[in-house]
Short mmCIF file of N, CA and C in Angstrom, two decimals:
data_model
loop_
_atom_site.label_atom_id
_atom_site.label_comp_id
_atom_site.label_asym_id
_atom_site.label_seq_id
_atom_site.Cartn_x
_atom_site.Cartn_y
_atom_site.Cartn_z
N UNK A 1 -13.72 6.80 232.39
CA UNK A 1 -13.71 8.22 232.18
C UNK A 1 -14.29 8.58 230.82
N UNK A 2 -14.14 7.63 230.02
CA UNK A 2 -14.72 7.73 228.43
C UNK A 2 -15.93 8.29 228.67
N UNK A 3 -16.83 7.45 229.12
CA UNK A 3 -18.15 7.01 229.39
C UNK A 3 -19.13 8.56 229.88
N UNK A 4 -17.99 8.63 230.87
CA UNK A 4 -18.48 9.75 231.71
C UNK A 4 -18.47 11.24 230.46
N UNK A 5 -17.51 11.52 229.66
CA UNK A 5 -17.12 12.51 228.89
C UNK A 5 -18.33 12.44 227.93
N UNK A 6 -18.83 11.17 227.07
CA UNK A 6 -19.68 10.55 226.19
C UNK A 6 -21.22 11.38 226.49
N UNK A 7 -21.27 10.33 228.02
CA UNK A 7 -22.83 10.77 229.00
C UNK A 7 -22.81 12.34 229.07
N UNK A 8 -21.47 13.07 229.58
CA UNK A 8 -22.06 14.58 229.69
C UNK A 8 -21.64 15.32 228.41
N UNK A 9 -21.46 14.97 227.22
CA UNK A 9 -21.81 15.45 226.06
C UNK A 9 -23.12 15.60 225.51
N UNK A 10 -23.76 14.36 225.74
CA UNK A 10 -25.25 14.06 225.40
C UNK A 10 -25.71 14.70 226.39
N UNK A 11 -25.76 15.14 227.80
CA UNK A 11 -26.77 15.67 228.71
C UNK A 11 -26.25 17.31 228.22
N UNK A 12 -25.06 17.85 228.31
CA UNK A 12 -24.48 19.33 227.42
C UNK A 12 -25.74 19.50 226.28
N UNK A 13 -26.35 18.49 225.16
CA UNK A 13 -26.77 18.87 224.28
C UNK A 13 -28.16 18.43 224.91
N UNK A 14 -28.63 17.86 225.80
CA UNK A 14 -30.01 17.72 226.55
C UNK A 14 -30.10 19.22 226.75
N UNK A 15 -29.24 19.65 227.89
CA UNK A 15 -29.42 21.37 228.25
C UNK A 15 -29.94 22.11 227.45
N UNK A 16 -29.07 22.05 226.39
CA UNK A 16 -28.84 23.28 225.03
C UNK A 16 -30.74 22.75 224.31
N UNK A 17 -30.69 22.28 224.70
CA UNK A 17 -32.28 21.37 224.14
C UNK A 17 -33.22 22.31 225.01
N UNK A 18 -32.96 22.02 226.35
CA UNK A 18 -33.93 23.14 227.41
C UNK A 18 -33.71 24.03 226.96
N UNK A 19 -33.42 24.76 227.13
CA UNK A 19 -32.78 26.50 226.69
C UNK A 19 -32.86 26.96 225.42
N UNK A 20 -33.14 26.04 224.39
CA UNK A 20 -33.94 26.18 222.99
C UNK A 20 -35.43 26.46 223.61
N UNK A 21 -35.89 25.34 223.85
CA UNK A 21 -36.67 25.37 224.64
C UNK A 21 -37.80 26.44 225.33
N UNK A 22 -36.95 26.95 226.43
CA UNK A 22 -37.23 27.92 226.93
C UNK A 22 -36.99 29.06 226.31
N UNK A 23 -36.80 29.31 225.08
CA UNK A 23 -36.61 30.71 225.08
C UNK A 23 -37.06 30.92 223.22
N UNK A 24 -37.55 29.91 222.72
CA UNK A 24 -38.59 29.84 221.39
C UNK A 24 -40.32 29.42 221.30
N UNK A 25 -40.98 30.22 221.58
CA UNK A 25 -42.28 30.05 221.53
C UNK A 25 -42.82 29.06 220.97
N UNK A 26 -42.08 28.08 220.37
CA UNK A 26 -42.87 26.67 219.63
C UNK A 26 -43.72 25.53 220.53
N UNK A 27 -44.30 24.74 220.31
CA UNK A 27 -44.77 23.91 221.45
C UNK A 27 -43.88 22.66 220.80
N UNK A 28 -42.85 22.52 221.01
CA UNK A 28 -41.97 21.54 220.58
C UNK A 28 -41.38 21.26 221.52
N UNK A 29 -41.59 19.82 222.42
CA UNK A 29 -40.21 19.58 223.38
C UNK A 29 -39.16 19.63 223.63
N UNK A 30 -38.38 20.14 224.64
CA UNK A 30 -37.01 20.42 224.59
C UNK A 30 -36.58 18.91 224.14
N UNK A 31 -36.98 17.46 224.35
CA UNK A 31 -35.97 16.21 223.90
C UNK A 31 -35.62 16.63 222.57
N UNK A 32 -36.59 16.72 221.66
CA UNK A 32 -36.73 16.76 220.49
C UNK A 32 -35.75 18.67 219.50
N UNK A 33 -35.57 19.66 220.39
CA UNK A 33 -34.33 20.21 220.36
C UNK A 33 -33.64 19.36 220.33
N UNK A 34 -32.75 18.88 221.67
CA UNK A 34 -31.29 18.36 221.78
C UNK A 34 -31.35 17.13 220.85
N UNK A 35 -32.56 16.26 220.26
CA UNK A 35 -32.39 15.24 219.41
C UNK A 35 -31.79 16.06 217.88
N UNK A 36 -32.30 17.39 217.50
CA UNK A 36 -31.86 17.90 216.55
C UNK A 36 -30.92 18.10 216.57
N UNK A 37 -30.85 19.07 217.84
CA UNK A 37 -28.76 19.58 218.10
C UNK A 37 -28.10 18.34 217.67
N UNK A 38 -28.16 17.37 218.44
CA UNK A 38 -27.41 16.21 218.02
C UNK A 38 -27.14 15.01 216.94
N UNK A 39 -28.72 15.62 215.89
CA UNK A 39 -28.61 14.98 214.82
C UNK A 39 -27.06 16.26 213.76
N UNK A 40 -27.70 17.36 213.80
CA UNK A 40 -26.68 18.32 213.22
C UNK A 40 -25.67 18.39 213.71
N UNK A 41 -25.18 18.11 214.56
CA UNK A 41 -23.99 17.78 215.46
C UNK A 41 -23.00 17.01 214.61
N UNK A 42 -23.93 15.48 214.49
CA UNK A 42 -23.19 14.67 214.12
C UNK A 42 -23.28 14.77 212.46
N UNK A 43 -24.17 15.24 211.83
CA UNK A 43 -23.98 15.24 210.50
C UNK A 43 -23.15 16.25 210.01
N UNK A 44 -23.01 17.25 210.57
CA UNK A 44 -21.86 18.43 210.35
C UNK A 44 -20.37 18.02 210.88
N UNK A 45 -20.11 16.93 211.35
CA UNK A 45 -19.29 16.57 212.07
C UNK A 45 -18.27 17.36 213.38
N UNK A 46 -19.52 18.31 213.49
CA UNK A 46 -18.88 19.50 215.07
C UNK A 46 -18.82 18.37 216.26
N UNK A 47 -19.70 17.17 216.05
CA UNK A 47 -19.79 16.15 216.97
C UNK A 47 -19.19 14.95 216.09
N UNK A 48 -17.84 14.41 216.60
CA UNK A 48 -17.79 12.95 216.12
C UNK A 48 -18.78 11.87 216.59
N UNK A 49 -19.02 10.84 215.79
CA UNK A 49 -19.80 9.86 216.30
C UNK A 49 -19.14 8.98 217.52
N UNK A 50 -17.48 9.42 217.49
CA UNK A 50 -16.48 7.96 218.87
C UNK A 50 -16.90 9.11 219.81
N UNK A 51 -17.64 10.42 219.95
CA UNK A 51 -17.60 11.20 220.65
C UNK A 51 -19.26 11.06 221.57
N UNK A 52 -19.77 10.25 221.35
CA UNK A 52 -21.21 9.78 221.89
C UNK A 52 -21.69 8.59 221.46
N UNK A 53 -20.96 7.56 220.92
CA UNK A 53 -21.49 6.57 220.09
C UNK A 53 -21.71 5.30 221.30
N UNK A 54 -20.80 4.96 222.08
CA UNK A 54 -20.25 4.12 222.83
C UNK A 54 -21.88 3.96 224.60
N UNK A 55 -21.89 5.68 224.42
CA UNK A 55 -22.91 5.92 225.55
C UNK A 55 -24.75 6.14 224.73
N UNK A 56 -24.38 6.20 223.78
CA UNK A 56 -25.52 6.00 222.81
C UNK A 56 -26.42 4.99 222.62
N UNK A 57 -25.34 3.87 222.68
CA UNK A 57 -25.66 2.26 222.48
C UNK A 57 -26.47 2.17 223.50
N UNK A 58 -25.54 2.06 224.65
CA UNK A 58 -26.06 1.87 226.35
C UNK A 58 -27.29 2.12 226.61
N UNK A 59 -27.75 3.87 226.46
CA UNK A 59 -28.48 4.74 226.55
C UNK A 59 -30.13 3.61 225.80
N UNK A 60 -29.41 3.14 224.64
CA UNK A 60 -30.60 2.37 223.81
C UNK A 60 -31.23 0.75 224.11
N UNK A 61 -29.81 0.46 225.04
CA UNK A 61 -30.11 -0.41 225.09
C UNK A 61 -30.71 -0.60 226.88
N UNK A 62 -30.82 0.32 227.19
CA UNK A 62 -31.33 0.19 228.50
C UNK A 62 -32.67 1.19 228.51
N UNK A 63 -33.06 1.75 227.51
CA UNK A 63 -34.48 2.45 226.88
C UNK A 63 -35.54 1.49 227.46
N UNK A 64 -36.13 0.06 227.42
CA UNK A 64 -37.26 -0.41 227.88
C UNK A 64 -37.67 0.33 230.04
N UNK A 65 -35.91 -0.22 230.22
CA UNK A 65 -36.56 0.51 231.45
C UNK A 65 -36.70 1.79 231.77
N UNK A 66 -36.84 2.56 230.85
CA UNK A 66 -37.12 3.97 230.97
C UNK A 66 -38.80 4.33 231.08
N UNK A 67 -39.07 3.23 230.70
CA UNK A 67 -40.94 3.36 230.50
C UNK A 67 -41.16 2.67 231.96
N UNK A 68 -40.30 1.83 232.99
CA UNK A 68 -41.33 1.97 233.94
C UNK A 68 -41.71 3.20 234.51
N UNK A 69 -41.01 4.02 234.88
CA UNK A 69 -41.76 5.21 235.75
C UNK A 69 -42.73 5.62 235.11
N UNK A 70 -42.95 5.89 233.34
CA UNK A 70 -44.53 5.87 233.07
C UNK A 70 -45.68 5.11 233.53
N UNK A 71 -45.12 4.05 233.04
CA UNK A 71 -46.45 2.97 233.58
C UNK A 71 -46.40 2.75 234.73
N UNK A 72 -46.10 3.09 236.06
CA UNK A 72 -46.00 3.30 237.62
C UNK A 72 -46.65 4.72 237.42
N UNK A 73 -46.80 6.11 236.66
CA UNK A 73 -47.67 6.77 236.67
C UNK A 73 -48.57 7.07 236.19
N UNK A 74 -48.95 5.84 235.44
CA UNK A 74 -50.66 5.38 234.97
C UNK A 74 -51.66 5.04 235.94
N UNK A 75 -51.11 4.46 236.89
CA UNK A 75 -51.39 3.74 238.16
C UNK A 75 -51.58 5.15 239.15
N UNK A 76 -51.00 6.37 239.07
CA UNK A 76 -51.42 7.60 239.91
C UNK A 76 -52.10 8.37 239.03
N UNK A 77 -52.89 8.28 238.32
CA UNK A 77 -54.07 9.04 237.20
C UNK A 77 -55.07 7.52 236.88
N UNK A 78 -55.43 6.27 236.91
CA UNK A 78 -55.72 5.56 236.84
C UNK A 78 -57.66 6.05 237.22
N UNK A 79 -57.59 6.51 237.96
CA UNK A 79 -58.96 7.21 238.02
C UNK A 79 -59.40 8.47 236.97
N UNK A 80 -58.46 8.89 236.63
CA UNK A 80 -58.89 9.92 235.47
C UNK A 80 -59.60 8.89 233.78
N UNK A 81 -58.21 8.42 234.07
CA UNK A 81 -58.21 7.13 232.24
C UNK A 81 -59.23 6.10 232.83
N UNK A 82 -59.54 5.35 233.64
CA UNK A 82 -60.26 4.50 233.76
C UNK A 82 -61.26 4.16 232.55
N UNK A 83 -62.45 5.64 232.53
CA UNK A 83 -63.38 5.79 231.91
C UNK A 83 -63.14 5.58 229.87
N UNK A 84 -61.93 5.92 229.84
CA UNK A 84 -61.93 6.49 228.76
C UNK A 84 -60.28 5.62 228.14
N UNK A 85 -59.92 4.54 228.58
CA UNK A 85 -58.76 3.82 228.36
C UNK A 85 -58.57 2.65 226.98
N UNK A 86 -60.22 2.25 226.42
CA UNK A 86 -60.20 1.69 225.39
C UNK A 86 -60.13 2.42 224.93
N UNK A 87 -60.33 3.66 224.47
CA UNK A 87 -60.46 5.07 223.39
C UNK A 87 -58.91 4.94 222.95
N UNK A 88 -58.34 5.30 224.16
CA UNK A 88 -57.06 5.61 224.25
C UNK A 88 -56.28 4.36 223.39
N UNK A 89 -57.10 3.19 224.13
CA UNK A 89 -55.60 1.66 223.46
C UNK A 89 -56.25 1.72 221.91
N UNK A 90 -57.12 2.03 221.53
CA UNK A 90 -57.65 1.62 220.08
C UNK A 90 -56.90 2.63 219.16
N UNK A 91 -56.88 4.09 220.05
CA UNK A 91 -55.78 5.16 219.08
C UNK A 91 -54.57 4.74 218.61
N UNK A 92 -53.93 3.99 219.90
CA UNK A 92 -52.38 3.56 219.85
C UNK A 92 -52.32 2.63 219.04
N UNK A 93 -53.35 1.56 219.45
CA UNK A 93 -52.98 0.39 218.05
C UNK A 93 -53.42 0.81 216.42
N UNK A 94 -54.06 2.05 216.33
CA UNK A 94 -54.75 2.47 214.61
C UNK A 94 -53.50 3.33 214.37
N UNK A 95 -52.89 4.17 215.39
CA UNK A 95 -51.86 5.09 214.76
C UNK A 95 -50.72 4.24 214.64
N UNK A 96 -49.92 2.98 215.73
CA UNK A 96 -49.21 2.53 215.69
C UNK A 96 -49.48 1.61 214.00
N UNK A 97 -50.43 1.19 213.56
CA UNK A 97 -50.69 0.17 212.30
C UNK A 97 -50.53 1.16 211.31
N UNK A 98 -50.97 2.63 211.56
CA UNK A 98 -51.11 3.53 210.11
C UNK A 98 -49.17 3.83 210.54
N UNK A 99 -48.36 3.94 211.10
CA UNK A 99 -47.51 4.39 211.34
C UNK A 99 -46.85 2.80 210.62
N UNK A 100 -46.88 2.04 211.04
CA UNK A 100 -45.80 0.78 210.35
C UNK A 100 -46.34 0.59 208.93
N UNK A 101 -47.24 0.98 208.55
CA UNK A 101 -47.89 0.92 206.96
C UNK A 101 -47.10 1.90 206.16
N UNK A 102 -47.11 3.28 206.53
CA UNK A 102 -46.53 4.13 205.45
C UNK A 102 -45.14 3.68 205.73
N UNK A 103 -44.38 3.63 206.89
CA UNK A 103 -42.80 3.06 206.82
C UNK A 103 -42.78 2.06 205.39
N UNK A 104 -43.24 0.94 205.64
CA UNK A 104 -43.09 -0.23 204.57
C UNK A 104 -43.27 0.56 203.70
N UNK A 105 -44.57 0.91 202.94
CA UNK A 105 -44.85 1.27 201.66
C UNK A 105 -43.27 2.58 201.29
N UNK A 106 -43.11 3.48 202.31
CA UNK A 106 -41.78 4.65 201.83
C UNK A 106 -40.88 3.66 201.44
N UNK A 107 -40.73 2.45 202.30
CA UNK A 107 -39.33 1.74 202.59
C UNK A 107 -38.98 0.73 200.99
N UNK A 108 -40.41 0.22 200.77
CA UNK A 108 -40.65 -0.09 199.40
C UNK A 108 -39.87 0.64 198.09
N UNK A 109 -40.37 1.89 198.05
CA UNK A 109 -40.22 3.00 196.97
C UNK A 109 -38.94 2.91 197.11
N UNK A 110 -38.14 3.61 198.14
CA UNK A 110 -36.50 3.88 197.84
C UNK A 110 -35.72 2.68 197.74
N UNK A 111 -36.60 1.07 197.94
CA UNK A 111 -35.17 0.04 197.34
C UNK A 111 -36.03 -0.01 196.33
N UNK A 112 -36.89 0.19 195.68
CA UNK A 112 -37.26 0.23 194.04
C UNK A 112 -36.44 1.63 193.30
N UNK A 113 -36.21 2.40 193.73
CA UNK A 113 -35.80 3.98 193.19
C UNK A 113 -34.28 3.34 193.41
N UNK A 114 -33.50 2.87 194.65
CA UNK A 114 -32.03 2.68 195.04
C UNK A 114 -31.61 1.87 193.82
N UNK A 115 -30.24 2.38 193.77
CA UNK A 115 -29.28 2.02 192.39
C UNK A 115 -28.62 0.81 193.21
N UNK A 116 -28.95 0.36 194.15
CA UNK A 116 -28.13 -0.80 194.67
C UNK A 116 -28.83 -2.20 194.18
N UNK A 117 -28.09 -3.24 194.10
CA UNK A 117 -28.52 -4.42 193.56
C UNK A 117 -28.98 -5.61 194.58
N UNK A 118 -29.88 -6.59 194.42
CA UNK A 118 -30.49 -7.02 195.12
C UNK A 118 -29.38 -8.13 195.70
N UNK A 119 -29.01 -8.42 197.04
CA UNK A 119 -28.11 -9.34 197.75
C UNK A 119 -28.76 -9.99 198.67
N UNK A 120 -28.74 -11.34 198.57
CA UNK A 120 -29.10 -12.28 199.69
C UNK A 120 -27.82 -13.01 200.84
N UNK A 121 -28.18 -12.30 201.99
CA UNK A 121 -27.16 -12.80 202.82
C UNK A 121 -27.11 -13.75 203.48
N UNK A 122 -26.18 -15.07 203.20
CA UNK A 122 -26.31 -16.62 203.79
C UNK A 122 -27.02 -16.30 204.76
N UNK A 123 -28.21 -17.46 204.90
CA UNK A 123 -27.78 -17.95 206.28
C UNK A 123 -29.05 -17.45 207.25
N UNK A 124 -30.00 -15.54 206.50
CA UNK A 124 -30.78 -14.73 206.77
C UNK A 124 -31.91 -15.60 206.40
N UNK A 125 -32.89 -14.54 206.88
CA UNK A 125 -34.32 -15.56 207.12
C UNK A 125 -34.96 -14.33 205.72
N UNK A 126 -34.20 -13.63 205.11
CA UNK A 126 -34.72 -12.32 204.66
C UNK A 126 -35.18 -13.27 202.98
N UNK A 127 -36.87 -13.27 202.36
CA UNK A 127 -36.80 -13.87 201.07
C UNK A 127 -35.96 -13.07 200.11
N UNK A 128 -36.41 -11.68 200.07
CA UNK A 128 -36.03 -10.96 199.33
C UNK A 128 -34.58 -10.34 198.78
N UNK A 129 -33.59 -10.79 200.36
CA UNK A 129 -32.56 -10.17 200.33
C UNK A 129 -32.84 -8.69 200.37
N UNK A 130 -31.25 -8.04 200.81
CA UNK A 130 -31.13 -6.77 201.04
C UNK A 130 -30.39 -5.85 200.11
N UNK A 131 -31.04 -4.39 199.73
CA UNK A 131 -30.54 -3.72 199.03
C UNK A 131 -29.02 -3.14 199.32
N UNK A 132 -27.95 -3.36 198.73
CA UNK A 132 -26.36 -2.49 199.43
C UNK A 132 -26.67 -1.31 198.11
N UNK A 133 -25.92 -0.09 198.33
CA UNK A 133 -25.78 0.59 197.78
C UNK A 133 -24.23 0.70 196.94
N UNK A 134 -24.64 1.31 195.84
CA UNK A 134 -23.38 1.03 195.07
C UNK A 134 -21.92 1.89 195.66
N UNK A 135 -21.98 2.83 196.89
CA UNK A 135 -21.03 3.16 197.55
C UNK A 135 -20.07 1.93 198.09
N UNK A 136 -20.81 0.41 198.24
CA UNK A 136 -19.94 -0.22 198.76
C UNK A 136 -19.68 -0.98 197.98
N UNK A 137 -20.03 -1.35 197.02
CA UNK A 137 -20.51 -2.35 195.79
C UNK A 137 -20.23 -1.78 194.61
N UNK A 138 -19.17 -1.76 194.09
CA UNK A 138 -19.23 -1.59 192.32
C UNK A 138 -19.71 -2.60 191.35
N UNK A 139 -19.95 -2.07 190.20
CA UNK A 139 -21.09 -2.85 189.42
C UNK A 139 -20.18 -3.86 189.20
N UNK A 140 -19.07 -4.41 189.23
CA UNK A 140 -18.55 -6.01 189.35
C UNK A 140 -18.74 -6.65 190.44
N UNK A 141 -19.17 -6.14 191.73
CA UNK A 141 -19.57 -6.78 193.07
C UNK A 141 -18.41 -6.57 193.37
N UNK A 142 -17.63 -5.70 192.90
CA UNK A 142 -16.25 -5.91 194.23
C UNK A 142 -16.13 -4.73 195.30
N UNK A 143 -16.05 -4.80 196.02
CA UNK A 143 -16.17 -3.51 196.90
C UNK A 143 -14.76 -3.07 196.82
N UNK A 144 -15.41 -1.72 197.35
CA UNK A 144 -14.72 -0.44 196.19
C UNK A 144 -13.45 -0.02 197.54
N UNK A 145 -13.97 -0.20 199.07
CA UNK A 145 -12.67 0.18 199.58
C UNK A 145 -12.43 -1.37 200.96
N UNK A 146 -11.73 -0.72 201.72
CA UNK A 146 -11.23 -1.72 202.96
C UNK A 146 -12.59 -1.99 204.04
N UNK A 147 -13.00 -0.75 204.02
CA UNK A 147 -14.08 -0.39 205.17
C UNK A 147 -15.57 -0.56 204.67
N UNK A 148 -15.57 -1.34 203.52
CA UNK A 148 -17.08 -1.85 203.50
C UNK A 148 -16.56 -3.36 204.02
N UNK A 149 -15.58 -3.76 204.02
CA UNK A 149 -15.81 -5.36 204.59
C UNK A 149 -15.70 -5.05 206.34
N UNK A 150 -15.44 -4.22 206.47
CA UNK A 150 -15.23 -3.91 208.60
C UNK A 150 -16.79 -3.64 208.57
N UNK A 151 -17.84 -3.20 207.64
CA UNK A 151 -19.04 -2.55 207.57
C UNK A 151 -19.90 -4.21 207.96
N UNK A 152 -19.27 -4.61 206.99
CA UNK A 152 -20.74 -6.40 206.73
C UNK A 152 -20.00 -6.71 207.94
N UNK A 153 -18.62 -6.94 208.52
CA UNK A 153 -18.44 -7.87 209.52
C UNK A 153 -19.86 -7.40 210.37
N UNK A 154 -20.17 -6.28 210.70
CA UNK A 154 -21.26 -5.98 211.97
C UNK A 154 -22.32 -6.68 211.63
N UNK A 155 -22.39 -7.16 210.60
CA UNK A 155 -23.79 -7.88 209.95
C UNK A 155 -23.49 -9.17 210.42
N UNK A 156 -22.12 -9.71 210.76
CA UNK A 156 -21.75 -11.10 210.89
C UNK A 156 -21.18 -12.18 209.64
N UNK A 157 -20.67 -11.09 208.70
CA UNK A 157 -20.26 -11.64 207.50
C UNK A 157 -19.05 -11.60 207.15
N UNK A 158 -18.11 -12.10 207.30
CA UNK A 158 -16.52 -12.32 207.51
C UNK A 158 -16.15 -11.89 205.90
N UNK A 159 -16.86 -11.79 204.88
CA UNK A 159 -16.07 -11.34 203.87
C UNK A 159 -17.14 -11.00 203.03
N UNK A 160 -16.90 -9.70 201.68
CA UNK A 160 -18.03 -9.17 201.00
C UNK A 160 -18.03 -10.37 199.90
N UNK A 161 -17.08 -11.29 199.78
CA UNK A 161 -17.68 -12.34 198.82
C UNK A 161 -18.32 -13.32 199.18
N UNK A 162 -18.76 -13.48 199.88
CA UNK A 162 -19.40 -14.39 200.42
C UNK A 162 -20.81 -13.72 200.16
N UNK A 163 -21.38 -12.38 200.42
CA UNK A 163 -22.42 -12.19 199.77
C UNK A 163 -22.60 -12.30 197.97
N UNK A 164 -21.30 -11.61 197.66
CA UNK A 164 -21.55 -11.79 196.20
C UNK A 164 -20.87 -13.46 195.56
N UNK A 165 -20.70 -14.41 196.32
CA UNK A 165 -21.45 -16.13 196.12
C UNK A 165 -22.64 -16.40 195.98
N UNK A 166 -22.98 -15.82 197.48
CA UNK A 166 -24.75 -15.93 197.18
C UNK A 166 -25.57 -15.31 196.27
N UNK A 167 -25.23 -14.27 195.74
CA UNK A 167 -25.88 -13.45 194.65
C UNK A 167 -25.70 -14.63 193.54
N UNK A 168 -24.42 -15.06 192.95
CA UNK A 168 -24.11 -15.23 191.91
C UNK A 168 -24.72 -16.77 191.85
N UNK A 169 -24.96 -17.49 192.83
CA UNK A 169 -25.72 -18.83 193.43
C UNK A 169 -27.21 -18.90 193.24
N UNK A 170 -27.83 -17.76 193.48
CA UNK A 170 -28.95 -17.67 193.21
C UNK A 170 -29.28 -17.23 191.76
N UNK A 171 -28.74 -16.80 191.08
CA UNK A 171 -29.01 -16.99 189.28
C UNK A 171 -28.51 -17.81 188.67
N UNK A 172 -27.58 -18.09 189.72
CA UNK A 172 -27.78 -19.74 188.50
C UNK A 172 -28.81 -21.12 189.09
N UNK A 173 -29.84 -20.54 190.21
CA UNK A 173 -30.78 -21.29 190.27
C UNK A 173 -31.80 -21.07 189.93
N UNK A 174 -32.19 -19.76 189.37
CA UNK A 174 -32.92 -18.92 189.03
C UNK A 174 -33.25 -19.14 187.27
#
């Protein structure tokens, strides 16, 4: 019954997405309404996150098969694109490469600008290690409440000292 309450919350704010939609002259898709409704939703907290989080996951994690019925209707226009389908794949792979380029380079700037300190987590394939922010991390490495160690468990890390070992492991090899 969860599930069901979860799913027609998110389709409630799909609607409210149409009906933006339909009734504002923008050429903006209704998904992209109800993706807003539901970003402000949840950042205003009018929407809890236990209140769509659970059907959220699901929703994401069953996303690949949402693209067959596209590509089953490539195959009913297949005579239109025929002519003109390298044009098309060369756009996707130059916008998809200019699109993962500025990510990195933004993604760069804010852990150079972020007040968080550099952490390497056992065990990761990551050279650099990952930036934490000092919300979870006070400048002695001890974390500051209960719920940053329930935070790293999702990372797979049974305790926040165990990252700050590895921090303190790596300068003294350093």
């Amino acid at each position: 019954m969860k599930y069901l309450r979860q799913f027609g919350i998110i389709l409630f704010i799909s609607l409210l997405g149409e009906a933006l939609h339909a009734l504002l002259p923008l050429p903006v898709p209704a998904s992209i309404y109800g993706i807003i409704l539901l970003f402000i939703g949840l950042c205003t907290k009018v929407i809890p996150l236990s209140s769509v989080e659970e059907t959220g996951k699901f929703l994401i994690e069953i996303m690949p098969v949402m693209f067959i019925p596209a590509a089953v209707g490539l195959i009913n226009v297949w005579s239109v694109i025929k002519n003109v389908w390298v044009q098309y794949l060369i756009v996707t792979v130059a916008s998809t490469c200019i699109v993962m380029g500025i990510s990195g380079v933004i993604t760069q700037l804010v852990v150079r600008h972020s007040k968080g300190g550099k952490v390497i987590i056992p065990g990761s394939q990551a050279d650099d290690g990952i930036v934490l922010d000092d919300a979870v991390y006070g400048e002695n490495g001890e974390t500051d409440n209960a719920s940053s160690d329930e935070r790293l468990k999702t990372t797979g890390i049974s305790d926040s000292r165990d990252i700050i070992g590895a921090v303190k492991d790596e300068e003294v090899d350093s």
